XYZ file of C-alpha atoms in Angstrom:
450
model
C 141.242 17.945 35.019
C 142.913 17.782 38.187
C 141.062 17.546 41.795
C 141.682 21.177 42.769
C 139.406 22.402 39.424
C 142.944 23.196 37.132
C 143.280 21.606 33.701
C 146.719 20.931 33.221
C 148.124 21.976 30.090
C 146.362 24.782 29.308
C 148.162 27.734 27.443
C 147.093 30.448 30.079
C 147.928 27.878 33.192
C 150.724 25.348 31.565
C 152.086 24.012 34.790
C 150.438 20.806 36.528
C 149.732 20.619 40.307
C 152.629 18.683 40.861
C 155.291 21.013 38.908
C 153.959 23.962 41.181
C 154.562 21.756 44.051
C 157.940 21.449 42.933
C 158.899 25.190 42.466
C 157.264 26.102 45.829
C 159.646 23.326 47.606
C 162.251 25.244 45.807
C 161.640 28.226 46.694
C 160.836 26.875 49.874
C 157.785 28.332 50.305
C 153.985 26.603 50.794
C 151.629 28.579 48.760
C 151.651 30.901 45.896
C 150.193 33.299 47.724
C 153.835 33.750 49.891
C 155.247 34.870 46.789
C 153.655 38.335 46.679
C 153.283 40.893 49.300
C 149.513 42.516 49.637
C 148.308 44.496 52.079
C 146.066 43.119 54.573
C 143.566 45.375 53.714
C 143.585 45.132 49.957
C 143.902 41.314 49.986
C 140.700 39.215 49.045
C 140.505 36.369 51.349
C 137.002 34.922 50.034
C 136.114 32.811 46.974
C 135.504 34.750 44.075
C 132.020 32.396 43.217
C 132.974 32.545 39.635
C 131.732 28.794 38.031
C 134.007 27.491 36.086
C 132.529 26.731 32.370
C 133.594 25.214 29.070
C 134.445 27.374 26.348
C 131.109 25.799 24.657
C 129.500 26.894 27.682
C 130.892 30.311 27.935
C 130.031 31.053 23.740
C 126.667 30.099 24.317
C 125.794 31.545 27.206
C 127.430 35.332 25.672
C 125.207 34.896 22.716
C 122.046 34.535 24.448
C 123.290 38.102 26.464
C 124.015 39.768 22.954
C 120.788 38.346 21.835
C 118.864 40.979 24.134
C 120.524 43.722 22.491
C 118.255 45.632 20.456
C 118.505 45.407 16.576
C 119.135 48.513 15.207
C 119.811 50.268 12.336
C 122.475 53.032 13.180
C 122.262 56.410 11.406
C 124.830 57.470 14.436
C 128.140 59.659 13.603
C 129.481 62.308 15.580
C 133.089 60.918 14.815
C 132.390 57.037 14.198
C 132.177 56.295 11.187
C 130.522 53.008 9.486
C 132.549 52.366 6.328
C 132.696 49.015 4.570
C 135.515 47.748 5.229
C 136.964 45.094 1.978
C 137.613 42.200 3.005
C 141.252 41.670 2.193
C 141.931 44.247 5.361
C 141.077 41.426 7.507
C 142.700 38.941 5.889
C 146.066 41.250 4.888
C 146.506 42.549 8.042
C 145.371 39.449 10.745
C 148.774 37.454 8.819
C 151.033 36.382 11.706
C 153.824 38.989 10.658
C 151.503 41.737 11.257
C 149.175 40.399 14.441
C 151.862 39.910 16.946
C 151.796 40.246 20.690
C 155.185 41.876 20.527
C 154.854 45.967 19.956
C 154.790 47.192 17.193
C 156.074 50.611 18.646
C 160.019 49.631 19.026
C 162.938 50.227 16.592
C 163.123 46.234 15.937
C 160.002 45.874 14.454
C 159.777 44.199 10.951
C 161.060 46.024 7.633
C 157.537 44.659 6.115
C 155.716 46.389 9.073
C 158.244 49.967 9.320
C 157.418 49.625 5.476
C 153.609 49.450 5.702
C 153.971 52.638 8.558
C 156.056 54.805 5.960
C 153.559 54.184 3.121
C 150.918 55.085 5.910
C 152.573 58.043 6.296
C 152.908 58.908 2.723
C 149.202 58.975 2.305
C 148.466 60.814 4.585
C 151.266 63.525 3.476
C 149.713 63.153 0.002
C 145.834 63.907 1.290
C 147.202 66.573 3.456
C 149.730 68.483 1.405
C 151.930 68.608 4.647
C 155.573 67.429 4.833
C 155.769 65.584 7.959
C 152.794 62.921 9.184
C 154.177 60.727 12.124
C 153.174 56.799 12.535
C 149.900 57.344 14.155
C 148.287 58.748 17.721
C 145.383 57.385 19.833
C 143.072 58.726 18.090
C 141.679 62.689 16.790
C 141.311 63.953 20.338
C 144.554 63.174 21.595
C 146.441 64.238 18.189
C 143.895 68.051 18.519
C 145.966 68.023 22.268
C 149.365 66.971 21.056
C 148.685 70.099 18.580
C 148.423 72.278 21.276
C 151.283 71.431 23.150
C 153.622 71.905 20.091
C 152.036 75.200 19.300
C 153.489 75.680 23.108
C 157.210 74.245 22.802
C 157.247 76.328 19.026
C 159.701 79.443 19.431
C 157.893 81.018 16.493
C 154.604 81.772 18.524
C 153.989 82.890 21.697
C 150.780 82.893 23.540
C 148.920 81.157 25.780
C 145.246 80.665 24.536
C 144.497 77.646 22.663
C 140.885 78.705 20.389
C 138.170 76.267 19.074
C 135.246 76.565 17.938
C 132.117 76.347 20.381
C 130.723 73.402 18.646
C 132.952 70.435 19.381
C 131.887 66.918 20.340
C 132.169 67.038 23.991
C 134.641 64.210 24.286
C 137.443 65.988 22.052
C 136.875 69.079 24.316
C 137.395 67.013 27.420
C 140.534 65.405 26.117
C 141.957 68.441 24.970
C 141.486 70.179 28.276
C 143.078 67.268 30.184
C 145.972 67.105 28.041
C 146.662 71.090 28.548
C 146.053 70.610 32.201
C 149.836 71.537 34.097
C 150.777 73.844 31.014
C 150.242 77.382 30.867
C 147.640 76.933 28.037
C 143.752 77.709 28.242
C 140.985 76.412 26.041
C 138.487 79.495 25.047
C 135.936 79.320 21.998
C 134.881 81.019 19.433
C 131.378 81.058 17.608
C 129.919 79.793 14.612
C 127.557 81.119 12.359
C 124.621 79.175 10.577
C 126.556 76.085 11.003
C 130.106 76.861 10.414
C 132.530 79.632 11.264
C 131.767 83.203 12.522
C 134.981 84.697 10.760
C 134.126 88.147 11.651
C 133.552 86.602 15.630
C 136.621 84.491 15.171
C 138.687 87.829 14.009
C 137.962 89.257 17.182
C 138.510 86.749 19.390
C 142.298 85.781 17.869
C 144.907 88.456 19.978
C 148.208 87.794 20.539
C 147.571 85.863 22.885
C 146.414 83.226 21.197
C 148.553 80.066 20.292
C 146.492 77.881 17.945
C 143.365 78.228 16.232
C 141.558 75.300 15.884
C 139.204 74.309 12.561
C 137.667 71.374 11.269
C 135.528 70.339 8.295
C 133.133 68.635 8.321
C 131.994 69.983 11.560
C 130.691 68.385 14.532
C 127.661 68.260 13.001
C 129.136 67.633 9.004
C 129.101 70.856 7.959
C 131.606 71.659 5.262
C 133.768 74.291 6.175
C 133.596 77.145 3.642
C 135.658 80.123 5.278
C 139.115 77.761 6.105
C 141.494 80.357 4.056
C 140.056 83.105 6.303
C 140.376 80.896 9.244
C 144.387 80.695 8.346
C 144.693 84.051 7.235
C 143.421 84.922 10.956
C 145.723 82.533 12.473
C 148.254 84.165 11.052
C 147.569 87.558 11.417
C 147.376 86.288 15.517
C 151.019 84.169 14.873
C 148.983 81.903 15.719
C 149.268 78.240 14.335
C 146.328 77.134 12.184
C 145.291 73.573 13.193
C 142.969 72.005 10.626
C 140.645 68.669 11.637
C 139.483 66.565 9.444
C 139.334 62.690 8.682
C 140.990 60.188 6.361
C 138.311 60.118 3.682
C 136.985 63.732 3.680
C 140.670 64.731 2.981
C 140.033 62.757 -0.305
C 137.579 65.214 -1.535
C 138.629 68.284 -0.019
C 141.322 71.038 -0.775
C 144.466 70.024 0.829
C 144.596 71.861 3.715
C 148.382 72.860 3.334
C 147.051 74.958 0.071
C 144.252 76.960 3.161
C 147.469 77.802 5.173
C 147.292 74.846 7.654
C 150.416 74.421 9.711
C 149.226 71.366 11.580
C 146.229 68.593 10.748
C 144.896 66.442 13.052
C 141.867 63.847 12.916
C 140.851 60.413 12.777
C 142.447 58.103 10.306
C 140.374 54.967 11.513
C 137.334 56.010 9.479
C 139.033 53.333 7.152
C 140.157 50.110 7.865
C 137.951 49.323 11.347
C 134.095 48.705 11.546
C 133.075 50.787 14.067
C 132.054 48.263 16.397
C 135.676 47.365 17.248
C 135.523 50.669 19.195
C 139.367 51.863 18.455
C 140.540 55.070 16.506
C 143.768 55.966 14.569
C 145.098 59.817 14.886
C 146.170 61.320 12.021
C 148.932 63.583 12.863
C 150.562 66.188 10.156
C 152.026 69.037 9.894
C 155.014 71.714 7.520
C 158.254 69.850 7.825
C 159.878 72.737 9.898
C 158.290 71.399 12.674
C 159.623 67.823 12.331
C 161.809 67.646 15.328
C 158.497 68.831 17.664
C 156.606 66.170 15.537
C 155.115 64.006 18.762
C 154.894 60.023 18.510
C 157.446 58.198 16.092
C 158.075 58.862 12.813
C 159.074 56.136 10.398
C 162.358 56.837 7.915
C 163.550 55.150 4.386
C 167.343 54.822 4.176
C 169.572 52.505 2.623
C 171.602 49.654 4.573
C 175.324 48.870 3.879
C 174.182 46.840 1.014
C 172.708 49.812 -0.654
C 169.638 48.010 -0.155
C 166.094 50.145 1.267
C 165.813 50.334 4.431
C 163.354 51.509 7.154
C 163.984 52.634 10.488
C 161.480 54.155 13.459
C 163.443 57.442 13.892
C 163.488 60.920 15.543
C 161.882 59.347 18.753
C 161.708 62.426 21.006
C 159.617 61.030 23.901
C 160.815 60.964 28.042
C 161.835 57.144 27.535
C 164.376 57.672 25.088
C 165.955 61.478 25.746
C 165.819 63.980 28.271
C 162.363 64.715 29.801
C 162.932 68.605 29.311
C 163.484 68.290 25.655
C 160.819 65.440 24.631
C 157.751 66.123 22.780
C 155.415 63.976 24.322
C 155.186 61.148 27.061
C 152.928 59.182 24.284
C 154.273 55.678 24.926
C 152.535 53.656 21.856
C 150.668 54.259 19.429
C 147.769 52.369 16.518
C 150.608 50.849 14.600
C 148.207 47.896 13.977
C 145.006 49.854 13.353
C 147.311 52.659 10.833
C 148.170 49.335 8.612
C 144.790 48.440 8.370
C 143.542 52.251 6.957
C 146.675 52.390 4.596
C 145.483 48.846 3.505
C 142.178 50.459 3.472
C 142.823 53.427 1.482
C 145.301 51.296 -0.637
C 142.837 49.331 -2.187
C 140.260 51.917 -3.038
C 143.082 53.896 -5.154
C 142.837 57.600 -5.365
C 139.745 57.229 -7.753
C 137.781 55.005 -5.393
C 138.771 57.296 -2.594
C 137.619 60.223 -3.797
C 134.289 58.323 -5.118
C 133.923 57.472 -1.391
C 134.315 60.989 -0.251
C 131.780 62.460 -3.047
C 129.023 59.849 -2.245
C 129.204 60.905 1.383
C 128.154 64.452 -0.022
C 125.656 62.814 -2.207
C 123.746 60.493 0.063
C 123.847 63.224 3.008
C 122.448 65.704 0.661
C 119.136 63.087 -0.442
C 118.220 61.849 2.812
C 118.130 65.320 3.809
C 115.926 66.135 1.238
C 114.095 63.462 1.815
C 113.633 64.023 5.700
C 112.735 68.111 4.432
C 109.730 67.093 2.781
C 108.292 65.825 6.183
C 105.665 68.415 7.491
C 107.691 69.601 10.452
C 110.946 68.297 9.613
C 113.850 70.854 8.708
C 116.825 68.779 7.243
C 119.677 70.135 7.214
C 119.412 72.537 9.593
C 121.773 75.178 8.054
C 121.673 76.019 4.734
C 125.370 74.190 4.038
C 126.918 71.252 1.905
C 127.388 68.430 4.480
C 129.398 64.935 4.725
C 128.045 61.854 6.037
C 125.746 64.033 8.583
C 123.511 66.588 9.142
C 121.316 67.971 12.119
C 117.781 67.393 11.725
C 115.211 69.971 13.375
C 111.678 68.342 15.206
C 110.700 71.366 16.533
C 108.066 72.208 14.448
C 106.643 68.461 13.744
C 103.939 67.047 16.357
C 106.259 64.785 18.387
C 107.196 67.164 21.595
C 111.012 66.971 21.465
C 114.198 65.152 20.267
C 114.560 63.021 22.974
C 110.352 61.796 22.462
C 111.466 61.694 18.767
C 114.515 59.549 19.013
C 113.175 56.848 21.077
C 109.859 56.639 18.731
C 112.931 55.840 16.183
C 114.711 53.998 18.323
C 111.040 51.473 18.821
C 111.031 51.450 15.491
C 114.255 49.722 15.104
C 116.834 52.987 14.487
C 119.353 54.677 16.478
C 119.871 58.538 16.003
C 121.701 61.107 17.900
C 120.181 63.778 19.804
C 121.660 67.155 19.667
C 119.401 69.576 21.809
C 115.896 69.971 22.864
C 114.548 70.236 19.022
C 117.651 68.709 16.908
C 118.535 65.317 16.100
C 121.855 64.085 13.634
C 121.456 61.738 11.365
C 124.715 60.207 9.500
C 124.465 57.688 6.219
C 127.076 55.937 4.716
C 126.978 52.631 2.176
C 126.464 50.651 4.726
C 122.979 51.955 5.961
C 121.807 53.543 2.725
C 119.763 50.087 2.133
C 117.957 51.284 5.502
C 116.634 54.876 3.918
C 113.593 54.234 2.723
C 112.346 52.641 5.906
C 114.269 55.250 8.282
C 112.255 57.960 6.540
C 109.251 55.959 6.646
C 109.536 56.010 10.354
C 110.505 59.776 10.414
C 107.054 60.716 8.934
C 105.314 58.046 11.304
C 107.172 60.182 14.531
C 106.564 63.707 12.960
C 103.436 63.702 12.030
């Protein structure tokens, strides 16, 4: 280590004190610092305090911080999703020609990788009984808002209102709203009805003015969706387009939503393929192949090369950096390339069988906890009288603890994390990778309720 605190050598700060002298005598300059120009009153004069450690150091000292966290058992949902995730996903897609620092979002990206996209793509055209599905988007929200603003640019609509239902996970609303923000579009809702759709309401509330309608099973709350044909039939008696949500492994059970009328489906792909601690999502983007040149993102294309050999090539890449603002879908400038391989590796190795086993014992288990939780003096589970997936709201109102919020953090002492949804309601969400954790989560259910 050198005098002034630098290793030399290192990968993130490879030149030695005496090659920096060197370049600054070049340049003929003294100090680094001449080399940039920052205001006076943004630039930090001061030492920053900041010891410098050992990576031993540094490892040890994070895991005593992670060591306070509390250990819980997570029956959380709401649009993460705890799926075990095989494996060879891990060690498929962490190979060097997948992991790379370049991005994987440009046209000279590896025929392996463009490969991998397509067949991510064909899944998801397969689940959804769509046309077109594009290479992946940030994640549901985002994909819900890139809806909207192609149900804008279509000629074959007209409207400004953009409908959804009034029971959507805040942050989906939020994005939505922010990515309609400068357009002439409006976010309004409509009402549900023990739990799902209030078609009669939602019949009412679709006028011509109205540019998307906006559905998704399961729910916020994992509902399953019963009235979806009406919900297209309405969208198209408003010329309206029908925008179905949904997520990678529900799709696996469910009727494809191109045989309900959907014209566009959006959701989370990253369901599969990611635990949800990594924190990322994957938007799943479809939609009828007459819309394919509004399609936003990239879509991935097989060909053939002058060898007659296949071939596969990022194509129809309508965004601002490529053609003319005025006529570019979206201003999307990347996308979950990386993430997308690892659900079509995901969904890959469960096969349609084991996907659609997935899908059916997320009915299953959701259907005997709650059951289980009903038989609690107090405890309604589910709430509404509805087939759910993964989750279901769970009503304290009539059990002795005084609210959700007392009730979740008796849970939450007795090592499990729930959402709360309201003053009386909590959600609970089980997959195969709590179920081990039911007995003892309804153990502690009765202990709070009663």
């Amino acid at each position: 280590m050198s005098s002034d605190g630098r290793r030399d050598g290192t990968p993130f700060a490879p030149h030695t004190p005496a090659e920096t002298r060197a370049m600054l005598e070049e340049l003929g300059v003294e100090t680094e610092a001449e080399l940039f120009d920052i205001p006076d009153d943004v630039a930090f004069e001061g030492e920053l305090g900041i010891e410098q450690r050992s990576e031993r150091e540094v490892v040890t000292e994070l895991g005593e911080t992670f060591a306070d966290n509390d250990d819980l058992v997570e029956f959380l949902g709401r649009g993460h999703y705890d799926h075990y995730v095989p494996s060879l996903v891990d060690n498929l897609s962490l190979r060097s020609e997948f992991l790379t620092s370049y991005t994987q979002y440009q046209p000279e990206i590896t025929q392996g990788f463009l490969q991998a996209l397509f067949e991510y793509q064909s899944m998801l055209v397969e689940l959804t009984g769509l046309g077109v599905a594009n290479a992946s988007m940030y994640d549901g929200a985002t994909a819900l808002g890139e809806a909207a603003l192609l149900a804008e640019r279509l000629r074959s609509v007209s409207g400004t209102e953009v409908l959804v239902p009034e029971q959507l996970r805040d942050g989906k609303r939020a994005v939505l709203e922010n990515y309609v923000d400068g357009s002439d579009l409006t976010v309004e809702t409509y009402p549900y009805a023990d739990g799902t759709v209030d078609t009669d309401a939602l019949a009412r509330a679709a006028t011509e003015d109205t540019v998307l309608v906006y559905a998704e099973t399961p729910t916020a709350t994992g509902a399953i969706e019963p009235a979806l044909e009406t919900v297209g039939e309405v969208a198209d008696d408003a010329d309206a387009l029908f925008t179905y949500g949904s997520d990678v492994v529900a799709l696996g059970l469910l009727e494809e939503p191109a045989a309900v009328g959907a014209d566009v489906v959006v959701g989370e792909a990253a369901s599969l393929g990611l635990p949800t601690a990594d924190g990322m999502g994957t938007g799943l983007f479809a939609c009828k192949e007459e819309f394919l040149r509004q399609v936003p993102g990239r879509l991935v294309g097989a060909s053939t090369d002058e060898s007659d050999r296949r071939a596969f090539t990022l194509t129809l890449q309508t965004r601002e950096q490529h053609i003319r603002k005025e006529r570019a879908t979206s201003n999307i400038c990347t996308n979950q390339a990386w993430v997308a391989l690892r659900t079509a590796m995901h969904v890959a190795s469960l096969g349609a069988d084991g996907l659609a086993e997935l899908a059916e014992s997320s009915v299953r288990r959701a259907s005997d906890l709650a059951a289980r939780l009903d038989e609690i003096d107090g405890v309604t589970a589910p709430v509404h009288d509805r087939h759910h997936f993964r989750e279901f709201p769970v009503s304290v109102g009539e059990a002795a603890v005084a609210d959700a919020e007392t009730a979740a953090a008796a849970l939450r002492d007795r090592g499990f994390a729930v959402h709360t949804l309201d003053d009386t309601r909590l959600q609970v969400c089980v997959t195969e990778t709590n179920e081990h954790a039911v007995d003892d989560f309804v153990a502690a259910v009765r202990e709070v309720a009663t």
